[in-house]
XYZ file of C-alpha atoms in Angstrom:
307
model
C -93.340 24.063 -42.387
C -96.559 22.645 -41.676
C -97.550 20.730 -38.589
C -97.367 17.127 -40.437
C -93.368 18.151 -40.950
C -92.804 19.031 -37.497
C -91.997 15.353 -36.367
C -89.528 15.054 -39.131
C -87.480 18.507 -38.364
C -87.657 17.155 -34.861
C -85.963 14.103 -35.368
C -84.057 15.594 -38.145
C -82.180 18.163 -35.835
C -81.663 14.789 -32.926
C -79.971 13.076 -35.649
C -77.819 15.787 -36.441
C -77.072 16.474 -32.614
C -76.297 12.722 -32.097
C -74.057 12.885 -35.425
C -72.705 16.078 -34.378
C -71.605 14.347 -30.879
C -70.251 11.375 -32.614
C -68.192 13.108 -34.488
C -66.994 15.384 -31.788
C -66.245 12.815 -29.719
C -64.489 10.702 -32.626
C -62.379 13.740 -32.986
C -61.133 13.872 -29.350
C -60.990 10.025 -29.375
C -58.363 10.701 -32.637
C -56.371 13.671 -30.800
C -55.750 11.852 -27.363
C -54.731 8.950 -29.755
C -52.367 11.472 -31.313
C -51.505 12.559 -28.128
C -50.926 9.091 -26.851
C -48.954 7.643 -29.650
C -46.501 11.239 -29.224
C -45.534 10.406 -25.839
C -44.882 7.041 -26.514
C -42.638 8.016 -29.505
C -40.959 10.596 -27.077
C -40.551 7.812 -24.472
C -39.192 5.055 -26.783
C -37.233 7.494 -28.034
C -36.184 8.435 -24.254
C -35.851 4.966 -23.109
C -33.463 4.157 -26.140
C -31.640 6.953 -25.332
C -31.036 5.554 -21.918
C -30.341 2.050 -23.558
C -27.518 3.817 -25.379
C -26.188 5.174 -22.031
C -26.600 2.344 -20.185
C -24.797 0.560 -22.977
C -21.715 2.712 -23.016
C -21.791 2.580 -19.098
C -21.331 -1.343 -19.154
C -18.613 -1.381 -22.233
C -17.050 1.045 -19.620
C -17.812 -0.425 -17.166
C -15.914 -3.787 -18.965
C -13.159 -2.013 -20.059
C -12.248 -0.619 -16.749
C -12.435 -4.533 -15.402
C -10.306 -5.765 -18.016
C -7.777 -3.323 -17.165
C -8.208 -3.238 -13.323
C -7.683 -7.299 -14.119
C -4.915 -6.717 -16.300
C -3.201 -3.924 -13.587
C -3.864 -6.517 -10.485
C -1.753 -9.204 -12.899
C 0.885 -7.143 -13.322
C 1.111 -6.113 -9.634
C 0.804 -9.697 -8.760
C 3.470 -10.533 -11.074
C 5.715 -8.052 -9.869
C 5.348 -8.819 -6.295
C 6.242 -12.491 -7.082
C 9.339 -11.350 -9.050
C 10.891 -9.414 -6.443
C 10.077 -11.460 -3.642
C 11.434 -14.146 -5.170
C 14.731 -12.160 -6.441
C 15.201 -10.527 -2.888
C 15.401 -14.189 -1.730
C 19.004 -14.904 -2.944
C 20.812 -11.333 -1.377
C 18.749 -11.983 1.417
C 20.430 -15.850 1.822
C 23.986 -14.197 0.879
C 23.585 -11.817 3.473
C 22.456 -14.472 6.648
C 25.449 -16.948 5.102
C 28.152 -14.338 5.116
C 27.084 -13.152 8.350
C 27.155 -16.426 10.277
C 30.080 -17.078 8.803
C 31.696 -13.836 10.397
C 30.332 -14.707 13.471
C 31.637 -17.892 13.488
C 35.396 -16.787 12.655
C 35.981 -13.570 14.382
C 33.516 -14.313 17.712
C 35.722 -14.363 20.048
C 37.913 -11.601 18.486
C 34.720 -9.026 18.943
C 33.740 -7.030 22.006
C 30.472 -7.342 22.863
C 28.903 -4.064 21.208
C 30.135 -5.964 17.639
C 28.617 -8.719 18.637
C 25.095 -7.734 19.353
C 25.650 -5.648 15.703
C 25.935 -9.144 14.266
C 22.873 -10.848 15.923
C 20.458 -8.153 15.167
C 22.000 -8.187 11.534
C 21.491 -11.993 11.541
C 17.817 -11.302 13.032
C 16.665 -8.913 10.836
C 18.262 -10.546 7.420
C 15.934 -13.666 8.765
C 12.889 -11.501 9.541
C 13.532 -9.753 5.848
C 13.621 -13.676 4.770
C 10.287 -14.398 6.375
C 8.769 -11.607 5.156
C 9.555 -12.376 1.548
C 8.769 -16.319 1.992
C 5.213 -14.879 3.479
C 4.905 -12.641 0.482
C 5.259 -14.970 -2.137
C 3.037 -17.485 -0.495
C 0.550 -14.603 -1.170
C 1.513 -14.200 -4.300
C 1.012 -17.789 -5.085
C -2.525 -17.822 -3.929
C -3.422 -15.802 -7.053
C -1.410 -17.798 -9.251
C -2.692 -21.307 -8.100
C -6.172 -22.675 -10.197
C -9.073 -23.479 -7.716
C -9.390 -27.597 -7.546
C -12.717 -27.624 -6.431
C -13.897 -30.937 -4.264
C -16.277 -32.274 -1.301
C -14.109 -31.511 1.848
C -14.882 -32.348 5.178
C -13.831 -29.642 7.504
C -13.852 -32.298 10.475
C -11.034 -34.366 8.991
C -9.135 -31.269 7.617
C -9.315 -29.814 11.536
C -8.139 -32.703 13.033
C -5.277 -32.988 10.652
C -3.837 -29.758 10.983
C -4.210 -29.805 14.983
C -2.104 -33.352 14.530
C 0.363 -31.323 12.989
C 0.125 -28.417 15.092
C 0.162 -30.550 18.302
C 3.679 -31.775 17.587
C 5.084 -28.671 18.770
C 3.102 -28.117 21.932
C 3.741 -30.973 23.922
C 5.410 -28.651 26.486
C 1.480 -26.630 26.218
C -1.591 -28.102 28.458
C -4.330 -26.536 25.636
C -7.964 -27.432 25.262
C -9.280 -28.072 22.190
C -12.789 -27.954 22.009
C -13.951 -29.142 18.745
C -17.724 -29.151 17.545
C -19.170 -31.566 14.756
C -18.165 -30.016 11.772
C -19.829 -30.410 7.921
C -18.798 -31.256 4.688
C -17.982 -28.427 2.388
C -17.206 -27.357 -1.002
C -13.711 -26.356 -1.983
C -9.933 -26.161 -2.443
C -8.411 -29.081 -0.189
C -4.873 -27.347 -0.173
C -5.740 -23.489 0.363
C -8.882 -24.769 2.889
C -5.911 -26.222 4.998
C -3.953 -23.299 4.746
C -6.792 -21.469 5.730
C -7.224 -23.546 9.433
C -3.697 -23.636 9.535
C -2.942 -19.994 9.920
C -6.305 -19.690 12.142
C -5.314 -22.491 14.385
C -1.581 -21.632 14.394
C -2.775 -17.955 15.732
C -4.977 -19.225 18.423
C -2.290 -21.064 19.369
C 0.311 -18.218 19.116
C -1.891 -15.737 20.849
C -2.893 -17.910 24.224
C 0.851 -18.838 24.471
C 0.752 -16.263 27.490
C -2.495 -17.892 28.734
C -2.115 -20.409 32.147
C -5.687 -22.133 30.922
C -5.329 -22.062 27.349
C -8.952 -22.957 25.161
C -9.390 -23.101 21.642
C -12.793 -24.019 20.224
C -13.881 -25.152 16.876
C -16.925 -24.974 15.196
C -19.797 -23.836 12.581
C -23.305 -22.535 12.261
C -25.500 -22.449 9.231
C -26.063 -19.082 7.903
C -28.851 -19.583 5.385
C -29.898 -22.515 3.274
C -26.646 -21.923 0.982
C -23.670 -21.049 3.522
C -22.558 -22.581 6.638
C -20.041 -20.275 8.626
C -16.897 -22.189 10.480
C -15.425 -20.333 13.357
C -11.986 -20.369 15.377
C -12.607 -18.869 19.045
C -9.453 -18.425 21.996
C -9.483 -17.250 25.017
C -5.572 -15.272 24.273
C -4.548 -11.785 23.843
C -7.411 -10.842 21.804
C -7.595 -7.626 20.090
C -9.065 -3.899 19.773
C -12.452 -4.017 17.857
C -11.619 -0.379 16.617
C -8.537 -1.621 14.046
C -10.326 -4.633 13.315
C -10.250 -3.312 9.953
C -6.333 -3.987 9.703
C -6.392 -7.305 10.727
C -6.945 -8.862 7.256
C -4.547 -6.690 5.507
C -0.988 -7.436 4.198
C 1.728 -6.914 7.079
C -1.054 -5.457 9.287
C 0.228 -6.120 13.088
C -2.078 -5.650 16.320
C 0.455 -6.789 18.474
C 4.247 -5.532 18.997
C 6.980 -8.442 17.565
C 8.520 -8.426 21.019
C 5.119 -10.031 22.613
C 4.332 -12.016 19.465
C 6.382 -13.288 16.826
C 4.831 -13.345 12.831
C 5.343 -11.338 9.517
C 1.509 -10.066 9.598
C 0.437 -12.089 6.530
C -1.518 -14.882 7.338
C -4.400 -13.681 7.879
C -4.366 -11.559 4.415
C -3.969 -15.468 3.171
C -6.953 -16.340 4.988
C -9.100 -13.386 3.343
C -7.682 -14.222 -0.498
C -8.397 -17.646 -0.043
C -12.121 -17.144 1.393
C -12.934 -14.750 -1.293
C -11.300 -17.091 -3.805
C -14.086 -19.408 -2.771
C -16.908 -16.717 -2.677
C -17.144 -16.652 1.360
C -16.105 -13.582 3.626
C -14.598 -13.536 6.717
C -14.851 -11.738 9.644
C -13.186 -11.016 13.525
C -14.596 -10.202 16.313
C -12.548 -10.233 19.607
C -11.423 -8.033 22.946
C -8.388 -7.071 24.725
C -6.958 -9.659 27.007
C -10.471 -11.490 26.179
C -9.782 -13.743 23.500
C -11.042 -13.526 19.590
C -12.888 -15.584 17.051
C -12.370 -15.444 13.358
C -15.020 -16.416 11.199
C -15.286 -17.440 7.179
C -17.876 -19.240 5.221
C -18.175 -21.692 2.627
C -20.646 -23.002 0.206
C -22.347 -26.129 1.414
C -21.655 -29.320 -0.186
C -25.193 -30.339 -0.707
C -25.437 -27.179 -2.431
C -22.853 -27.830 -4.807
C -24.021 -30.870 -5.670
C -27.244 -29.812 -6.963
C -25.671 -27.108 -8.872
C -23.237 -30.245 -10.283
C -25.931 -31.652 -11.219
C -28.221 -29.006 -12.447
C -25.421 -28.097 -14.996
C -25.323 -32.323 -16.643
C -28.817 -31.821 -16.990
């Protein structure tokens, strides 16, 4: 190699270093590629794996709803059949009674006779209990009629109503402005009914008796209607019974009732996608609590769905 070839054997071997490094670097380029498209086979491959599971989950998941749906039919049925069966026996057994103690009254000593009465009592508290029962049967049964309803006119309805058995009762009624709402008419009124009825049940015992009604606005979609009374109250600690089906706070002997309505009160709230709630104290009063969708609410949705 002579000096005049030096120049090219030097830029002859920088070539081949700068070939050699694009080729190395193509190669690693190509592997982490290879690399990079194996994991993301072995994810997709992961991720449809968990599509699969997911998948069967929520055909399960379906199934297990149908049949849940199909099992809480069935019961409901059932309950409404023998409630409504027991009704008849039940009838036979308060007629034939009275008539007994109608004929041979002054025949029996008075041991017999108190036998009679609480027969006669307890056929009629059996009675209530199935005529309660069924009514909560119904509530399943009955389709949702879904309308504007103002809660202010529905109050003062059902206190009209109310009030025509407490004229011998000095109560206060304190009752706030009160919105328009979106719901059942009929099981709405059912719903104050049995709220009201218990306020006014449970401050029979009070000298001062108060009952307030009124709402606040929970967020931009819910307004929350409330029934407070300054009566017996109730232990915070069972709370969780009060909304069950024959669930009773109080003894019968202080305060007559079947321990249903309020189990209405829940169905019917949920019915309408609200909750309700109690909060209360012994010998302090309580409030009971549901909410409702707001009407301006529904009307947007109304319309949303034309459009």
């Amino acid at each position: 190699m002579t000096s005049e070839d030096l120049p090219y054997f030097v830029l002859f071997i920088v070539w081949s270093v700068v070939i050699a490094s694009f080729v190395a670097i193509r190669r690693r380029i190509e592997d982490q590629l290879l690399d990079a498209r194996g994991r993301l086979q072995s994810e997709l491959e992961v991720s449809r794996q968990r599509e699969d599971e997911i998948r069967g989950l929520n055909q399960t998941l379906a199934r297990r709803a149908a049949e849940l749906e199909a099992s809480n039919k069935e019961l409901e049925s059932f309950s409404y059949s023998v409630s409504h069966d027991l009704r008849a026996p039940i009838r036979h057994i308060v007629g034939f009674t009275e008539l007994l103690q109608k004929h041979t009254f002054s025949s029996l000593d008075d041991k017999s006779r108190r036998c009679i009465q609480t027969i006669l009592e307890s056929a009629k508290r059996m009675g209530d209990l199935i005529d309660d029962l069924l009514a909560f049967s119904r509530i399943g049964r009955i389709e949702t009629k879904m309308t504007f309803v103002s809660l202010e006119l529905l109050v003062k309805e059902v206190i009209a109503d109310v009030g025509q058995d407490l004229r011998d009762r000095d109560i206060i009624w304190d009752i706030k402005p009160l919105p328009v709402c979106y719901g059942d008419r009929s099981m709405l009124r059912v719903v104050i009914v049995n709220l009201v009825s218990n306020a006014v049940k449970f401050t029979s015992k009070r000298a001062g008796a108060k009952i307030e009604i009124g709402c606040v606005d929970v967020n931009e979609n819910e307004v929350e209607m409330f029934v407070r009374d300054n009566g017996a109250g109730f232990d915070m600690e069972y709370s969780d019974k009060l909304f069950g089906v024959f669930q009773r706070l109080h003894l019968a002997e202080q305060f007559e009732g079947t321990g249903i309505g309020l189990a209405i009160v829940q169905r019917i709230i949920v019915r309408h996608g609200g909750k309700v709630r109690a909060e209360g104290m012994l010998d302090r009063g309580a409030t009971f609590y549901f909410s409702l969708p707001k009407a301006r609410d529904a009307t947007t949705n109304r319309i949303a769905s034309i459009l």
